[in-house]
Coordinates of C-alpha atoms and ligand atoms in Angstrom, one line a residue:
M14 CA -18.8 201.2 132.4
R15 CA -20.0 201.8 136.0
I16 CA -19.8 205.2 137.6
D17 CA -18.1 205.5 140.6
S18 CA -19.8 208.4 143.2
R19 CA -17.6 207.6 146.3
E20 CA -15.2 211.2 146.1
G21 CA -11.7 210.4 145.3
A22 CA -12.6 207.4 143.3
D23 CA -11.9 206.4 140.2
A24 CA -15.0 207.9 138.1
R25 CA -14.6 205.8 135.6
Q26 CA -14.7 201.8 135.1
G27 CA -15.5 199.3 132.6
D28 CA -15.0 196.4 129.6
G29 CA -12.4 198.1 126.5
E30 CA -15.6 197.4 124.2
E31 CA -17.8 199.9 126.1
M32 CA -15.4 202.6 126.2
A33 CA -14.3 201.7 123.0
A34 CA -17.5 202.3 122.2
S35 CA -17.9 205.9 124.1
E36 CA -14.5 207.1 122.6
R37 CA -16.4 205.9 119.2
A38 CA -19.2 208.5 120.0
G39 CA -16.8 211.6 120.8
A40 CA -17.5 211.4 124.2
R41 CA -14.5 212.8 126.3
Q42 CA -14.2 211.1 130.0
V43 CA -13.0 213.2 132.6
T44 CA -12.0 211.0 135.6
G45 CA -11.9 212.2 138.9
R46 CA -12.1 215.6 141.2
A47 CA -8.5 215.9 139.5
G48 CA -11.0 216.0 136.2
F49 CA -13.2 217.8 137.1
R50 CA -10.0 221.0 139.2
E51 CA -9.4 221.5 135.7
R52 CA -12.5 222.4 134.2
C53 CA -13.4 225.0 136.2
S54 CA -9.4 226.1 135.9
G55 CA -10.2 227.0 132.4
A56 CA -6.6 225.0 132.6
R57 CA -7.6 223.1 129.8
Q58 CA -7.9 227.0 127.6
L59 CA -11.7 225.8 126.2
T60 CA -13.1 228.3 124.2
G61 CA -17.1 228.0 124.0
I62 CA -18.5 226.1 122.1
A63 CA -17.2 226.9 118.7
K64 CA -14.0 224.9 120.2
W65 CA -16.1 221.9 122.2
R66 CA -18.0 221.0 118.4
E67 CA -14.4 221.1 117.0
R68 CA -13.7 218.5 118.8
G69 CA -16.0 216.8 118.1
G70 CA -18.6 217.4 120.9
G71 CA -20.1 214.7 123.2
A72 CA -20.1 214.2 126.4
V73 CA -18.6 214.8 129.5
L74 CA -18.4 213.0 133.2
I75 CA -18.8 214.8 135.7
P76 CA -18.2 213.1 139.1
A77 CA -19.8 213.3 141.5
S78 CA -20.1 215.0 144.7
E79 CA -17.8 214.8 147.7
G80 CA -19.7 214.6 151.0
A81 CA -22.6 213.9 148.8
G82 CA -24.8 211.2 150.4
A83 CA -26.3 209.5 147.6
R84 CA -25.5 206.5 145.7
P85 CA -26.7 205.8 141.9
D86 CA -25.4 202.3 141.1
D87 CA -28.4 200.3 143.2
W88 CA -31.5 201.9 139.9
W89 CA -29.0 200.2 138.0
R90 CA -28.9 197.0 139.6
A91 CA -32.3 196.7 139.5
R92 CA -32.4 197.2 136.1
P93 CA -29.7 194.6 134.8
G94 CA -30.9 195.1 131.4
S95 CA -29.9 198.6 130.8
I96 CA -27.7 199.0 128.3
V97 CA -25.7 202.8 129.9
R98 CA -25.3 202.6 133.8
H99 CA -25.3 205.8 134.3
M100 CA -27.4 208.7 133.0
K101 CA -26.4 211.5 130.9
L102 CA -27.9 215.6 131.2
H103 CA -28.1 216.3 127.4
G104 CA -28.2 220.4 128.4
F105 CA -27.2 223.6 127.4
W106 CA -24.2 225.7 129.5
R107 CA -26.5 229.0 130.5
S108 CA -30.2 227.5 130.5
T109 CA -31.5 228.3 133.5
A110 CA -34.1 225.3 133.2
T111 CA -30.7 223.0 132.7
W112 CA -28.9 224.9 136.1
R113 CA -31.0 223.7 137.8
V114 CA -31.1 220.9 137.4
R115 CA -27.0 220.4 137.5
I116 CA -27.1 221.4 140.9
A117 CA -30.0 218.6 142.4
L118 CA -27.4 216.0 140.4
A119 CA -24.7 218.0 142.4
Y120 CA -26.1 218.1 145.7
K121 CA -27.6 214.3 146.5
G122 CA -23.7 213.6 144.5
L123 CA -25.1 211.6 141.7
A124 CA -22.6 211.2 138.5
Y125 CA -23.3 211.4 135.1
E126 CA -22.2 212.5 131.2
Y127 CA -22.8 216.1 130.5
V128 CA -23.8 216.3 126.9
A129 CA -23.9 219.6 125.1
V130 CA -26.6 221.0 122.7
D131 CA -26.2 224.5 121.3
L132 CA -29.2 226.5 122.0
L133 CA -27.6 229.1 119.7
T134 CA -25.5 228.3 116.6
G135 CA -27.1 228.5 113.9
E136 CA -31.1 227.5 114.5
G137 CA -30.0 225.4 117.4
A138 CA -29.2 222.0 118.3
Q139 CA -32.5 221.3 119.8
H140 CA -34.6 221.9 116.7
S141 CA -32.1 219.0 115.3
P142 CA -34.6 215.5 114.1
E143 CA -32.6 213.4 117.1
H144 CA -32.7 216.0 120.0
R145 CA -36.4 216.1 118.6
R146 CA -36.4 212.7 119.7
R147 CA -36.1 213.1 122.5
N148 CA -37.3 216.3 123.4
P149 CA -40.8 216.8 121.0
M150 CA -40.9 220.3 123.0
A151 CA -36.8 220.6 121.4
Q152 CA -35.9 222.2 124.4
V153 CA -33.4 221.2 127.7
P154 CA -33.2 220.3 130.3
V155 CA -33.2 216.5 129.0
L156 CA -32.3 213.2 131.4
E157 CA -31.5 209.5 130.1
I158 CA -31.4 208.0 132.7
E159 CA -30.4 205.1 130.3
E160 CA -29.7 204.8 126.6
G161 CA -32.9 206.0 125.0
L162 CA -35.7 206.6 127.7
Y163 CA -36.0 210.6 128.3
L164 CA -37.9 212.4 131.1
T165 CA -38.2 216.3 129.9
Q166 CA -39.6 219.3 131.9
S167 CA -36.9 220.9 134.8
I168 CA -39.2 219.7 137.5
A169 CA -40.1 216.0 136.8
I170 CA -36.9 215.6 136.2
L171 CA -36.1 217.1 140.0
E172 CA -38.8 215.5 141.3
F173 CA -37.9 211.9 139.5
L174 CA -34.7 213.0 141.5
E175 CA -36.0 213.2 145.2
E176 CA -37.9 210.3 145.0
R177 CA -35.8 207.7 143.4
W178 CA -32.4 209.5 145.7
P179 CA -34.2 211.1 148.6
T180 CA -30.7 211.9 150.5
P181 CA -30.1 214.6 150.8
P182 CA -33.6 216.1 150.4
L183 CA -34.6 218.9 147.9
L184 CA -37.4 218.9 149.9
P185 CA -38.7 219.9 153.1
R186 CA -41.5 217.0 155.7
D187 CA -43.8 219.2 155.9
P188 CA -46.5 219.2 154.3
L189 CA -47.5 223.4 154.0
A190 CA -42.9 223.9 152.9
R191 CA -43.4 221.2 150.7
A192 CA -46.2 223.6 149.1
R193 CA -44.5 226.5 149.3
V194 CA -41.3 224.8 148.1
R195 CA -43.1 224.1 145.0
Q196 CA -45.0 227.6 145.0
L197 CA -42.1 229.5 144.1
T198 CA -40.7 226.8 141.9
E199 CA -43.4 227.9 139.8
V200 CA -43.5 231.4 139.9
I201 CA -40.1 231.1 138.0
N202 CA -41.1 227.5 136.2
A203 CA -44.5 228.7 135.2
G204 CA -44.6 232.5 135.8
I205 CA -41.0 234.2 134.1
Q206 CA -38.9 231.1 132.5
P207 CA -41.4 230.9 129.5
L208 CA -41.4 234.1 129.0
Q209 CA -37.8 234.4 128.5
N210 CA -36.0 231.5 126.4
T211 CA -34.0 231.7 123.5
G212 CA -37.4 230.4 120.6
V213 CA -39.5 233.7 122.4
Q214 CA -37.0 235.8 122.1
R215 CA -36.2 234.9 119.1
H216 CA -40.0 235.0 118.0
L217 CA -40.0 238.9 119.3
Q218 CA -37.2 239.4 117.3
S219 CA -38.7 238.4 114.1
L220 CA -42.0 240.0 115.2
G221 CA -39.9 243.4 115.4
V222 CA -40.6 244.0 119.4
D223 CA -38.1 244.7 122.0
A224 CA -37.4 241.4 123.2
T225 CA -34.7 243.4 125.9
A226 CA -38.6 245.2 126.9
W227 CA -40.3 242.5 127.3
I228 CA -38.0 240.6 129.9
H229 CA -37.3 243.5 131.6
R230 CA -41.4 244.3 132.3
F231 CA -41.9 240.3 132.7
V232 CA -39.1 239.1 134.8
G233 CA -38.6 241.8 136.0
K234 CA -42.8 242.0 137.7
G235 CA -42.1 237.7 138.9
L236 CA -39.1 238.8 140.5
A237 CA -41.2 241.1 142.8
A238 CA -44.3 238.6 143.2
L239 CA -41.2 236.3 144.0
E240 CA -39.4 238.7 146.4
A241 CA -42.7 239.2 148.2
M242 CA -43.3 235.7 148.4
T243 CA -40.1 234.6 149.6
L244 CA -39.6 237.6 152.6
P245 CA -42.3 235.7 154.8
V246 CA -41.6 232.0 154.6
A247 CA -37.5 232.6 153.9
G248 CA -34.5 231.7 156.9
R249 CA -31.0 230.8 155.1
F250 CA -32.7 229.6 151.9
S251 CA -35.9 230.2 150.4
V252 CA -38.0 228.5 152.5
G253 CA -36.4 228.4 156.6
D254 CA -33.1 227.2 156.7
A255 CA -33.3 223.8 154.0
L256 CA -31.6 223.1 150.5
S257 CA -34.8 222.8 148.2
F258 CA -36.0 223.1 144.4
A259 CA -37.0 226.7 144.8
D260 CA -33.2 227.6 145.9
L261 CA -32.3 225.5 142.2
A262 CA -34.7 227.7 140.7
L263 CA -33.8 230.5 142.0
V264 CA -30.2 230.9 141.8
P265 CA -30.4 230.4 137.6
Q266 CA -33.1 233.0 136.9
L267 CA -30.9 235.5 138.7
S268 CA -28.5 235.2 137.3
F269 CA -30.0 236.0 133.7
A270 CA -31.9 238.0 135.2
R271 CA -28.2 240.5 136.1
R272 CA -27.6 240.0 132.4
F273 CA -30.1 241.4 130.7
G274 CA -30.0 244.0 132.9
V275 CA -33.1 243.8 135.6
D276 CA -33.2 245.8 138.5
L277 CA -32.0 243.7 141.4
T278 CA -32.5 246.1 144.0
G279 CA -35.8 245.6 145.2
L280 CA -35.6 242.1 146.3
P281 CA -33.0 242.0 149.1
T282 CA -34.4 238.5 150.3
L283 CA -33.8 236.6 147.0
L284 CA -30.0 238.3 146.8
R285 CA -29.6 237.2 149.9
V286 CA -30.6 233.7 149.8
E287 CA -28.5 233.7 146.1
T288 CA -25.7 234.3 148.5
N289 CA -26.5 232.2 151.2
C290 CA -26.1 229.0 147.6
A291 CA -23.6 230.5 146.7
E292 CA -21.3 229.4 149.6
L293 CA -22.7 225.5 149.3
D294 CA -20.1 223.4 146.7
C295 CA -23.2 222.2 144.8
F296 CA -23.9 225.1 143.3
K297 CA -20.0 225.6 141.9
R298 CA -19.9 223.2 139.9
A299 CA -22.7 223.4 138.3
H300 CA -22.7 227.0 138.1
A301 CA -23.0 228.2 134.6
E302 CA -19.7 229.2 133.6
A303 CA -17.4 225.9 135.7
Q304 CA -19.5 223.9 132.5
P305 CA -17.8 222.3 130.1
D306 CA -19.4 224.1 127.1
A307 CA -18.9 227.5 129.1
P308 CA -16.6 230.2 126.8
R309 CA -14.1 230.2 128.8
Ligands
GSH406 N1 -40.5 224.4 131.8 C1 -39.4 223.4 130.5 C2 -38.4 224.7 130.3 C3 -36.5 224.2 128.9 C4 -36.7 225.1 128.8 O1 -37.8 226.5 127.8 N2 -35.6 225.1 128.2 C5 -34.8 226.4 127.4 C6 -33.2 226.6 128.0 S1 -34.0 226.7 129.5 C7 -34.7 226.0 125.6 O2 -33.9 224.4 125.5 N3 -34.6 226.6 124.6 C8 -34.5 226.5 123.7 C9 -35.2 227.0 122.5 O3 -36.3 227.9 123.8 O4 -35.9 227.2 121.6 C10 -38.0 223.1 131.5 O5 -38.0 223.4 132.6 O6 -37.6 221.8 131.4

């Protein structure tokens, strides 16, 4: 099977055996822009993770984005032994770390299969033996580069995508600007997100701690620091006028903060950058609400 990254091209070509195998595995194949539009418009009447599971779960092919420069095919041409010729992203619709990776994939024009991991129902599918084999941290995202070859940690995934498919870029060329991007990204990745994730919230609740108050304190404090650090370096985006990892981390983080009612009024720079990002197609495609496992 080959995924074609050309806009408007039929995103799926392949021999019947592979197709049958992926269908046996419960994969629902959506091809080209028509399929994407159909999912985004809600025309399929998806009602979230329950329906998703009812349908047998499985993977959805996300076609490459319009006008993007990267071509995923080269990787697999260099690896003739590979069985799967496109990447799979194991993730969850509103997971902020998954969301970062989705934006990068969309921006770079890389087609991939999206495999939903339901973090919320029961214990959460992230704790299943199957998922722990992919990621012993029992978290998403996991990028399956080829069958059984797993990469975890969203920032490591972004670095991999950037190095493997550098065009269009998500890091500036100037060393100091690159470091600034990584600095802002790590404020979120290391300084905010680990304090808010699902496992932490569940544990706080089990200890009788008010998880929402906890989130207000740590997310509020982190975002205030991020505003102060972004203000002197921001242009249209977090660092100057070029999109970067910092923006990919910021947008999902602000969405999380809003969901928990964190006060965002003192963050004009971050909100301005968020508005500028929202205009880009890659952010529209990667938005939590546009994902196949999101509630409709
Ligand atoms: N540093 C990791 C964080 C991953 C992470 O915390 N993922 C969350 C969703 S955003 C998760 O899987 N949570 C499940 C849990 O905590 O049980 C990354 O950037 O990939």
